[in-house]
mmCIF file of C-alpha atoms in Angstrom:
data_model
loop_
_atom_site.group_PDB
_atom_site.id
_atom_site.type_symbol
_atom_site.label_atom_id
_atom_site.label_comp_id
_atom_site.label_asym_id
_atom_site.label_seq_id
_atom_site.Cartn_x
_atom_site.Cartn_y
_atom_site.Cartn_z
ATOM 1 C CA UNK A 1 139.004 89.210 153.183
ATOM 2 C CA UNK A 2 139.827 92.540 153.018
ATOM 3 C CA UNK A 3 140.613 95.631 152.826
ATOM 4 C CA UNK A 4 142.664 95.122 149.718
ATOM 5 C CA UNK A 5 144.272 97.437 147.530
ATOM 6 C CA UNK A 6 145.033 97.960 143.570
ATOM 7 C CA UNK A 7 146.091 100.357 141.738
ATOM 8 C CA UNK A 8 144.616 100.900 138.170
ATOM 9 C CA UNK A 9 144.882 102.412 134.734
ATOM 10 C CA UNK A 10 142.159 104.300 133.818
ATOM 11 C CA UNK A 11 139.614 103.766 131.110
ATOM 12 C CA UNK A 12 137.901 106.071 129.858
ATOM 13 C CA UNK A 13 136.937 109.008 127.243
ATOM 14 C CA UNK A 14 140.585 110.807 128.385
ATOM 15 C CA UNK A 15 142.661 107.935 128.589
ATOM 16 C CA UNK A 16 141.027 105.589 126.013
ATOM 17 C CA UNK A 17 141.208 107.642 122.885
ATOM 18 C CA UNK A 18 139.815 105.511 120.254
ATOM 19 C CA UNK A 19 140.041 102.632 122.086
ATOM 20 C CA UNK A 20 137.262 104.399 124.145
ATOM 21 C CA UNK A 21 134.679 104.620 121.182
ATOM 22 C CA UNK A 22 135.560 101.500 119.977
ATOM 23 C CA UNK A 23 134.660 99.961 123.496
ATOM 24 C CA UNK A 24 131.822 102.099 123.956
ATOM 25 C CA UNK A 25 130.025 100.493 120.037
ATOM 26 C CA UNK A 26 131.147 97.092 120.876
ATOM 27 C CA UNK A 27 129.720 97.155 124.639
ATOM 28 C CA UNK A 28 126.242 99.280 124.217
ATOM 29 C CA UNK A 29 127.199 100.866 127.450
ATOM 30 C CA UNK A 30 126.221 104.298 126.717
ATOM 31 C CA UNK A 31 125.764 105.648 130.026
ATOM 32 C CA UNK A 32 129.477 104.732 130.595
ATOM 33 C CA UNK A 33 131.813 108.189 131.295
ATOM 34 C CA UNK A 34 134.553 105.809 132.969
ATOM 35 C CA UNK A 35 135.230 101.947 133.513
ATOM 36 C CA UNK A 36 136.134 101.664 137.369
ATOM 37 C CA UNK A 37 137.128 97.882 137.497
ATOM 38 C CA UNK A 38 139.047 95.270 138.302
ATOM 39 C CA UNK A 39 138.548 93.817 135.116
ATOM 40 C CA UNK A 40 142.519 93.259 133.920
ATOM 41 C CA UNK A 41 142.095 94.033 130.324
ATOM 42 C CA UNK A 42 140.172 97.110 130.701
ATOM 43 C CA UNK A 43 141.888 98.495 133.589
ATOM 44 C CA UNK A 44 145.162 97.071 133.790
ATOM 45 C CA UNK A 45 146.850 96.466 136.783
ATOM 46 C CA UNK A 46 149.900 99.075 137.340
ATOM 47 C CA UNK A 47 152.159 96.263 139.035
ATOM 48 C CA UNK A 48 153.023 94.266 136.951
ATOM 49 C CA UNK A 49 156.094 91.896 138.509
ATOM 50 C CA UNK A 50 156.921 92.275 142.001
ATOM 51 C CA UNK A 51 160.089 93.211 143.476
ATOM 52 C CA UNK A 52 161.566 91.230 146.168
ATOM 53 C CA UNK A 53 160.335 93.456 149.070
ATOM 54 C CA UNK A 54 156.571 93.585 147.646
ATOM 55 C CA UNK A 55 155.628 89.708 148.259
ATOM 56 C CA UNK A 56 155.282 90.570 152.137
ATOM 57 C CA UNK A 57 152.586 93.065 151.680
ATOM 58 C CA UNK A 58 150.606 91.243 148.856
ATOM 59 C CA UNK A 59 147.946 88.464 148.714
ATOM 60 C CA UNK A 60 149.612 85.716 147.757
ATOM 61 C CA UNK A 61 146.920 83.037 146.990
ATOM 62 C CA UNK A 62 144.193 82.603 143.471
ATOM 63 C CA UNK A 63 146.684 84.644 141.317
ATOM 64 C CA UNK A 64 146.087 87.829 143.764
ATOM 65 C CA UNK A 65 149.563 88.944 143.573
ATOM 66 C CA UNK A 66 148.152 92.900 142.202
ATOM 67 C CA UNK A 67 146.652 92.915 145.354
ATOM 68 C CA UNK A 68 148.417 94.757 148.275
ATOM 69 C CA UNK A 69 147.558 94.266 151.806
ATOM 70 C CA UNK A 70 149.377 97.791 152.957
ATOM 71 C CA UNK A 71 148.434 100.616 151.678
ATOM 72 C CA UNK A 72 151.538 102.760 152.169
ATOM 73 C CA UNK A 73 153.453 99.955 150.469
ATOM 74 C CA UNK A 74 151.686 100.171 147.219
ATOM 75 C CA UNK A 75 151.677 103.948 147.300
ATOM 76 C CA UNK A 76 155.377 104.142 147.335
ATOM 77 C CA UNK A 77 155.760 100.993 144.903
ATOM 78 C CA UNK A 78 153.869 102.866 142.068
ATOM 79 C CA UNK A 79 154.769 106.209 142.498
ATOM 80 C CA UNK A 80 152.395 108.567 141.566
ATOM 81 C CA UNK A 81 148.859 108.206 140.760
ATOM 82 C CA UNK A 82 148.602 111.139 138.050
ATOM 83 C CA UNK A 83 145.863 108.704 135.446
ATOM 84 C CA UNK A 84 145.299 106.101 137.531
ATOM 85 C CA UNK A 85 142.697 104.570 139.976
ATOM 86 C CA UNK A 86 143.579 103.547 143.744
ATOM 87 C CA UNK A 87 141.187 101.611 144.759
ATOM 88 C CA UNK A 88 140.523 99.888 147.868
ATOM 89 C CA UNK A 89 138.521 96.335 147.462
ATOM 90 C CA UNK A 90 136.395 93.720 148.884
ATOM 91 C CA UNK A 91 136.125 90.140 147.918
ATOM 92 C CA UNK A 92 133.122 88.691 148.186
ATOM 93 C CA UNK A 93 131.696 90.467 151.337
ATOM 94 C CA UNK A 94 129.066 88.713 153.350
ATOM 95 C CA UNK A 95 127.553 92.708 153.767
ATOM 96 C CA UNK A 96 127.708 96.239 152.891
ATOM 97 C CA UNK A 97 131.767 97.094 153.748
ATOM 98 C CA UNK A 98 131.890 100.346 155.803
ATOM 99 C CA UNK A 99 135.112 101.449 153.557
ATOM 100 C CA UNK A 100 138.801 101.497 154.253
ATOM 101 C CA UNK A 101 140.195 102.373 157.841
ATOM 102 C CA UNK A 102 140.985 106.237 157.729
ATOM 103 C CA UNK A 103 143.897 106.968 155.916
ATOM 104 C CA UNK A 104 145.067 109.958 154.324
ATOM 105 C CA UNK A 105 143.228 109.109 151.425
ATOM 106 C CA UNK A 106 139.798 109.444 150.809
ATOM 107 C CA UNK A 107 137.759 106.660 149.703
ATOM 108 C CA UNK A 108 134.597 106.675 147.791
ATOM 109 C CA UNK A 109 132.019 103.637 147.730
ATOM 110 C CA UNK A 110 132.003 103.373 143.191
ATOM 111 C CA UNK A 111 129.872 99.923 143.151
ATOM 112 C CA UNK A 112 130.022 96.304 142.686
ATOM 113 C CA UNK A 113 131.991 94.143 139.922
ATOM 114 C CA UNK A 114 131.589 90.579 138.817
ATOM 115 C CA UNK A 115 134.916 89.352 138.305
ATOM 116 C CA UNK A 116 135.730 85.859 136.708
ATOM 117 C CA UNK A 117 137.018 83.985 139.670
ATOM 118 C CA UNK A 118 140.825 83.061 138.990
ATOM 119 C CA UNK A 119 140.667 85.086 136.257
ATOM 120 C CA UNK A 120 140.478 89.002 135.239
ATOM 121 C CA UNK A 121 137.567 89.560 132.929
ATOM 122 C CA UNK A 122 134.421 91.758 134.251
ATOM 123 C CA UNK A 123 131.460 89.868 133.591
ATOM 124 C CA UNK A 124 129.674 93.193 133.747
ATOM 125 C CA UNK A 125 131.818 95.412 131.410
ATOM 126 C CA UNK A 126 133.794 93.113 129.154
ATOM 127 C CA UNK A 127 131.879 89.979 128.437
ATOM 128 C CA UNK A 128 129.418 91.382 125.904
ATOM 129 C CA UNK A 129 126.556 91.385 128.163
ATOM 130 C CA UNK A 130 124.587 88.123 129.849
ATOM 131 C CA UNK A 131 120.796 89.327 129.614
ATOM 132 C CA UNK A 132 119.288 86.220 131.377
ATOM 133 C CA UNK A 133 121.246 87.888 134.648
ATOM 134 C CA UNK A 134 121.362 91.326 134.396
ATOM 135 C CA UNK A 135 120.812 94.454 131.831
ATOM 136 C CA UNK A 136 123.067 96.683 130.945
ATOM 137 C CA UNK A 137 121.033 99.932 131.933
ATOM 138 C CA UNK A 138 121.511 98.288 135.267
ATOM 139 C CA UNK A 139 125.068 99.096 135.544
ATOM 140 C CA UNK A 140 126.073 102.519 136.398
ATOM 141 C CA UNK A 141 128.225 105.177 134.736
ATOM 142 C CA UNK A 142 131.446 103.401 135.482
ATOM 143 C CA UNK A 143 129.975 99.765 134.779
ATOM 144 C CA UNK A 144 128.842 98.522 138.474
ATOM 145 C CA UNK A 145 126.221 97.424 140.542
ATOM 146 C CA UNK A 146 124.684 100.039 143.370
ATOM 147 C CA UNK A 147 123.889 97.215 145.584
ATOM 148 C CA UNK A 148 125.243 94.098 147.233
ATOM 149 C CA UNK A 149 121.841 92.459 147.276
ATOM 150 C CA UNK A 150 121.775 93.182 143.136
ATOM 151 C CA UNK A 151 124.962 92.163 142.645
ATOM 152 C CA UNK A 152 124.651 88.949 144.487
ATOM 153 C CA UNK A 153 121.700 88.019 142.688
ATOM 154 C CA UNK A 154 123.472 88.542 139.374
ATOM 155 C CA UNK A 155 126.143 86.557 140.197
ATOM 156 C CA UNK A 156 123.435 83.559 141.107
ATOM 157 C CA UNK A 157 121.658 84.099 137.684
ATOM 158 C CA UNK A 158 124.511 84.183 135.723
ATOM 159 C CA UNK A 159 125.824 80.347 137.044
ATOM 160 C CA UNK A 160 122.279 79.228 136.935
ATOM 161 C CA UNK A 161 121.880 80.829 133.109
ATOM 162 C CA UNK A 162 125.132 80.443 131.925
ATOM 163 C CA UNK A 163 126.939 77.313 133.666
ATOM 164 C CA UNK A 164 129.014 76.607 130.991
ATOM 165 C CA UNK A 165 130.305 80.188 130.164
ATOM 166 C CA UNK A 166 133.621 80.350 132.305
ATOM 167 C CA UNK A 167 133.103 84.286 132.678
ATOM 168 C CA UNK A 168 129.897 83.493 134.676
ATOM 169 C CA UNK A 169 131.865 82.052 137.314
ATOM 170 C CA UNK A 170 132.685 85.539 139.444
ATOM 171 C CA UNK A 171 133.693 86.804 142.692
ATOM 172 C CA UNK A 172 131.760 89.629 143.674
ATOM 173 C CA UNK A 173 134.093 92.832 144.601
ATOM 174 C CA UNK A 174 133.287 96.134 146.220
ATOM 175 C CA UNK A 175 135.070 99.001 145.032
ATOM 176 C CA UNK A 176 136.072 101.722 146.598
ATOM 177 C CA UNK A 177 137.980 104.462 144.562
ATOM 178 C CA UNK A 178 140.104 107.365 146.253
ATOM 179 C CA UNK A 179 139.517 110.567 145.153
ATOM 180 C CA UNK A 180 141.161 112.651 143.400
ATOM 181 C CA UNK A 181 143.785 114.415 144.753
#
């Protein structure tokens, strides 16, 4: 599946405020300058309920509905992007995505995220940490994985480690983020 696209608040030392520090002490994720996720509690979704005419260019399956299947759509829907993160995403790819067609944005590969599956939470950024799977100096400045082969083997370790922890359960997700304009 895929290319899909999202747009996202930001988190992060301008945007966050306290909330910033706060998540910075509770996490131990010093090397963090900026969360770049699809993690819906960090980096909230900026659609929120669709209008009539969005439900023909979203996914509409596994409570994907903040996903957008046309770019352009989304673009117009949310207006402007002035503190917030377009993204274009991946579920689950079976190898390294090339990126987005060309559009007149550009895209930058950011990383992997672990995603609860049916769910929002970042198993990476906003689950306090699963060291059996992976560490936390792992993860890069904005919380992700470099690599698909890393990232898939975290998301093995953490259902073999932690089967009962319904956070463990992820989709894997490359991100792409579009720079800024």
């Amino acid at each position: 599946m895929g290319p899909l696209y999202i747009v996202t608040g930001r988190f992060g030392p301008t945007c966050g405020g306290p909330a910033w520090q706060r998540y910075l002490e509770w996490s131990s994720l010093r090397q963090l300058t900026e969360v770049v996720s699809l993690d819906s509690m960090l980096c909230e979704p900026v659609v929120g309920d669709l209008a009539d005419d969005d439900w023909a260019h979203v996914v509409n399956e596994d409570f994907m509905t903040s996903y957008f299947t046309d770019l352009d759509h989304l673009v117009r829907r949310v207006g402007h992007l002035r503190d917030r993160n377009l993204l274009c995403v991946y579920r689950n790819p079976g190898s390294h995505p090339d990126g987005p067609p060309p559009t007149s944005f550009h895209f930058r590969f950011e990383g992997y995220d672990l995603v609860e599956a049916g769910g929002g939470s970042s198993a990476l950024t906003n689950c306090g940490g699963f060291p059996k799977a992976f560490s936390n100096d792992e993860l890069s400045e904005h919380g992700l994985l470099k690599s698909l082969e890393r990232a898939n083997d975290v998301q093995r370790s953490l259902q073999q480690h932690y089967p009962r922890e319904p956070h463990a359960v992820c989709d894997v997700w490359a991100i792409f983020r579009a720079a800024a304009a």
